[in-house]
Each structure stands twice: as C-alpha cells, then as structure tokens.
mmCIF file of C-alpha atoms and ligand atoms in Angstrom:
data_model
loop_
_atom_site.group_PDB
_atom_site.id
_atom_site.type_symbol
_atom_site.label_atom_id
_atom_site.label_comp_id
_atom_site.label_asym_id
_atom_site.label_seq_id
_atom_site.Cartn_x
_atom_site.Cartn_y
_atom_site.Cartn_z
ATOM 1 C CA MET A 85 -0.065 0.051 0.000
ATOM 2 C CA GLU A 86 1.075 3.559 -0.809
ATOM 3 C CA GLN A 87 2.650 5.275 2.267
ATOM 4 C CA SER A 88 1.400 8.450 3.452
ATOM 5 C CA GLY A 89 4.810 10.223 3.675
ATOM 6 C CA ALA A 90 4.693 10.636 7.462
ATOM 7 C CA PRO A 91 7.891 9.426 8.934
ATOM 8 C CA ALA A 92 7.863 6.290 11.254
ATOM 9 C CA GLY A 93 8.560 7.181 14.874
ATOM 10 C CA PRO A 94 7.277 7.710 18.425
ATOM 11 C CA ASP A 95 4.150 9.596 18.692
ATOM 12 C CA VAL A 96 4.518 13.495 18.082
ATOM 13 C CA THR A 97 3.273 14.324 21.512
ATOM 14 C CA SER A 98 5.884 12.069 23.256
ATOM 15 C CA ASN A 99 9.402 12.272 23.432
ATOM 16 C CA GLY A 100 9.687 8.381 23.478
ATOM 17 C CA GLY A 101 9.404 7.808 27.192
ATOM 18 C CA GLY A 102 13.004 7.123 27.716
ATOM 19 C CA PRO A 103 14.945 8.419 30.818
ATOM 20 C CA ALA A 104 15.471 11.866 29.631
ATOM 21 C CA GLY A 105 11.935 12.447 29.108
ATOM 22 C CA GLY A 106 10.717 13.006 32.610
ATOM 23 C CA PRO A 107 8.773 16.072 33.891
ATOM 24 C CA GLY A 108 10.539 19.138 32.615
ATOM 25 C CA ALA A 109 12.152 17.770 29.743
ATOM 26 C CA GLU A 110 10.343 19.408 27.075
ATOM 27 C CA SER A 111 11.189 22.950 28.575
ATOM 28 C CA THR A 112 14.868 22.130 27.789
ATOM 29 C CA ASN A 113 14.276 22.258 24.219
ATOM 30 C CA PRO A 114 11.057 23.751 23.793
ATOM 31 C CA GLY A 115 9.034 22.271 20.849
ATOM 32 C CA THR A 116 11.587 20.389 19.171
ATOM 33 C CA GLY A 117 10.652 16.794 20.399
ATOM 34 C CA THR A 118 13.879 16.173 21.618
ATOM 35 C CA THR A 119 16.035 16.603 24.955
ATOM 36 C CA GLU A 120 19.458 16.061 23.210
ATOM 37 C CA PRO A 121 20.918 19.684 22.682
ATOM 38 C CA GLY A 122 22.836 18.760 19.449
ATOM 39 C CA ALA A 123 19.798 17.310 17.860
ATOM 40 C CA ALA A 124 17.782 20.202 19.108
ATOM 41 C CA ALA A 125 20.006 22.789 17.637
ATOM 42 C CA ARG A 126 19.841 21.039 14.272
ATOM 43 C CA ILE A 127 16.136 20.887 14.418
ATOM 44 C CA ALA A 128 15.841 24.519 14.850
ATOM 45 C CA GLU A 129 18.230 25.242 11.985
ATOM 46 C CA ILE A 130 16.426 22.959 9.401
ATOM 47 C CA ARG A 131 12.834 24.524 10.685
ATOM 48 C CA VAL A 132 14.118 27.844 9.513
ATOM 49 C CA ARG A 133 14.443 26.554 5.978
ATOM 50 C CA ILE A 134 11.270 24.647 6.443
ATOM 51 C CA ASP A 135 9.416 27.725 7.373
ATOM 52 C CA GLU A 136 11.025 29.594 4.258
ATOM 53 C CA ILE A 137 9.772 26.779 1.993
ATOM 54 C CA ASP A 138 6.358 27.025 3.519
ATOM 55 C CA ARG A 139 5.976 30.587 2.953
ATOM 56 C CA ALA A 140 7.257 30.379 -0.699
ATOM 57 C CA LEU A 141 4.645 27.357 -1.278
ATOM 58 C CA ILE A 142 1.834 29.227 0.159
ATOM 59 C CA GLU A 143 2.715 32.509 -2.169
ATOM 60 C CA LEU A 144 3.066 30.188 -5.245
ATOM 61 C CA TRP A 145 -0.135 28.496 -4.542
ATOM 62 C CA GLN A 146 -1.954 31.899 -4.277
ATOM 63 C CA GLU A 147 -0.150 33.287 -7.459
ATOM 64 C CA ARG A 148 -1.153 29.920 -9.231
ATOM 65 C CA ALA A 149 -4.749 30.288 -8.066
ATOM 66 C CA GLU A 150 -4.972 33.830 -9.174
ATOM 67 C CA LEU A 151 -3.464 33.209 -12.768
ATOM 68 C CA SER A 152 -5.643 30.096 -13.128
ATOM 69 C CA ARG A 153 -8.888 32.294 -12.382
ATOM 70 C CA GLU A 154 -7.497 34.832 -14.831
ATOM 71 C CA VAL A 155 -7.252 32.200 -17.634
ATOM 72 C CA GLY A 156 -10.790 31.107 -16.744
ATOM 73 C CA THR A 157 -12.314 34.521 -17.002
ATOM 74 C CA THR A 158 -10.448 35.313 -19.961
ATOM 75 C CA ARG A 159 -11.504 32.331 -21.844
ATOM 76 C CA MET A 160 -15.016 32.630 -20.686
ATOM 77 C CA ALA A 161 -15.280 36.331 -21.782
ATOM 78 C CA SER A 162 -14.256 35.384 -25.151
ATOM 79 C CA GLY A 163 -16.965 32.714 -25.401
ATOM 80 C CA GLY A 164 -14.692 29.694 -24.562
ATOM 81 C CA THR A 165 -15.165 27.101 -22.104
ATOM 82 C CA ARG A 166 -14.792 27.309 -18.443
ATOM 83 C CA LEU A 167 -12.470 24.264 -18.146
ATOM 84 C CA VAL A 168 -9.935 22.579 -20.572
ATOM 85 C CA LEU A 169 -9.918 19.057 -19.583
ATOM 86 C CA SER A 170 -6.887 18.055 -21.825
ATOM 87 C CA ARG A 171 -4.791 20.594 -20.062
ATOM 88 C CA GLU A 172 -5.807 19.250 -16.485
ATOM 89 C CA GLN A 173 -4.817 15.750 -17.673
ATOM 90 C CA GLU A 174 -1.398 17.237 -18.750
ATOM 91 C CA ILE A 175 -0.928 18.951 -15.476
ATOM 92 C CA LEU A 176 -1.975 15.830 -13.509
ATOM 93 C CA GLU A 177 0.343 13.675 -15.508
ATOM 94 C CA ARG A 178 3.178 16.152 -14.631
ATOM 95 C CA PHE A 179 2.593 15.682 -10.857
ATOM 96 C CA ARG A 180 2.061 12.095 -11.143
ATOM 97 C CA SER A 181 5.433 11.425 -12.953
ATOM 98 C CA ALA A 182 7.297 13.765 -10.372
ATOM 99 C CA LEU A 183 5.623 12.729 -7.281
ATOM 100 C CA GLY A 184 3.600 9.572 -7.772
ATOM 101 C CA ALA A 185 -0.055 9.336 -6.314
ATOM 102 C CA ASP A 186 0.334 11.698 -3.702
ATOM 103 C CA GLY A 187 1.413 14.226 -6.611
ATOM 104 C CA VAL A 188 -2.118 13.663 -8.422
ATOM 105 C CA GLN A 189 -3.789 14.416 -5.071
ATOM 106 C CA LEU A 190 -1.790 17.756 -4.605
ATOM 107 C CA ALA A 191 -2.572 18.679 -8.291
ATOM 108 C CA LEU A 192 -6.286 18.049 -8.037
ATOM 109 C CA LEU A 193 -6.058 20.475 -5.081
ATOM 110 C CA LEU A 194 -3.990 22.934 -7.084
ATOM 111 C CA LEU A 195 -6.542 22.828 -10.035
ATOM 112 C CA ARG A 196 -9.491 23.260 -7.593
ATOM 113 C CA ALA A 197 -7.847 26.227 -5.906
ATOM 114 C CA GLY A 198 -7.816 27.945 -9.207
ATOM 115 C CA ARG A 199 -11.164 26.900 -11.328
ATOM 116 C CA GLY A 200 -13.094 25.908 -8.444
ATOM 117 C CA PRO A 201 -14.745 22.529 -7.758
ATOM 118 C CA LEU A 202 -15.814 20.426 -10.812
HETATM 119 O O1 PRE B 65 -4.622 26.368 -18.446
HETATM 120 C C1 PRE B 65 -5.799 26.616 -18.508
HETATM 121 O O2 PRE B 65 -6.665 26.768 -19.473
HETATM 122 C C2 PRE B 65 -6.643 26.910 -17.199
HETATM 123 O O3 PRE B 65 -7.645 27.441 -17.387
HETATM 124 C C3 PRE B 65 -5.884 26.916 -15.955
HETATM 125 C C4 PRE B 65 -6.214 25.529 -15.357
HETATM 126 C C5 PRE B 65 -5.204 25.222 -14.184
HETATM 127 O O4 PRE B 65 -5.409 25.657 -12.951
HETATM 128 O O5 PRE B 65 -4.041 24.929 -14.661
HETATM 129 C C6 PRE B 65 -7.576 25.613 -14.759
HETATM 130 C C7 PRE B 65 -8.538 25.078 -15.420
HETATM 131 C C8 PRE B 65 -8.504 24.409 -16.686
HETATM 132 O O6 PRE B 65 -9.313 23.402 -16.831
HETATM 133 C C9 PRE B 65 -7.132 23.832 -16.955
HETATM 134 C C10 PRE B 65 -6.039 24.291 -16.409
#
C-alpha cells in the first residue's frame, strides 16, 4: 500500500518515554521533540528553512490560483469553455510522474484552488 509520507517514529506528543523524558524535559528544548541539545539545535536550524519553504509554497499557491482564475475569466469572456480537460490531464500527469499518487492529489487541489470544484 502507498505510504502517507509521514516518517515512522514515536508519537509526536511524546519524547519516546526514555529516561531523559521526565517532567521538565520539554522545557529544555521547547518544541523540538527531543531533549538532546545537538539534535535540538539542528532541528531548529532545519525548521528555519522549512518555514521559508512553506511561505514560498503558500505564495506560489496563491499566485497560481489567481492566474488560473484569470485564464478562466479571459476564456469565458471570449466565449470559450470554463475548463480545458486536456490541459488538466497534462498537469495531473506532470505531478504524477514527479511525485506519484500523492502528486495527483496535490494537483487536484491545485486545480480546484484556481478553477473551483468540478
Ligand atoms: O490552463 C488553462 O487553460 C486554465 O484554465 C488553467 C487551469 C489550471 O489551473 O491549470 C484551470 C482550469 C482548466 O481546466 C485547466 C487548467
């Protein structure tokens, strides 16, 4: 079966229950999910980049949706169709070939964000 992409490991709300995980352990390295200082520092560093990537993704998502809406209104104002399913298939295939089944789900959400639900 296709994996969800979530890494295997302890529950996100727990630190694994080891000896370092007693009361007060979380406040040693707030929010990183580990009490080992080197690991916590690296996690904090990686999270800076993750946050940058998330901001860029959100901005691109919004820009794409606006552009898609503009294509739709331009086409309809000229007497064309609301949708072009061959183009949607091309986009779905692009995401499928790069990212697999999850890519298709992502592309479906991207398309819906622009042209609305089918
Ligand atoms: O490329 C187009 O013709 C669009 O209208 C944009 C878009 C998209 O969001 O990519 C949206 C609706 C169409 O059915 C196909 C693609």
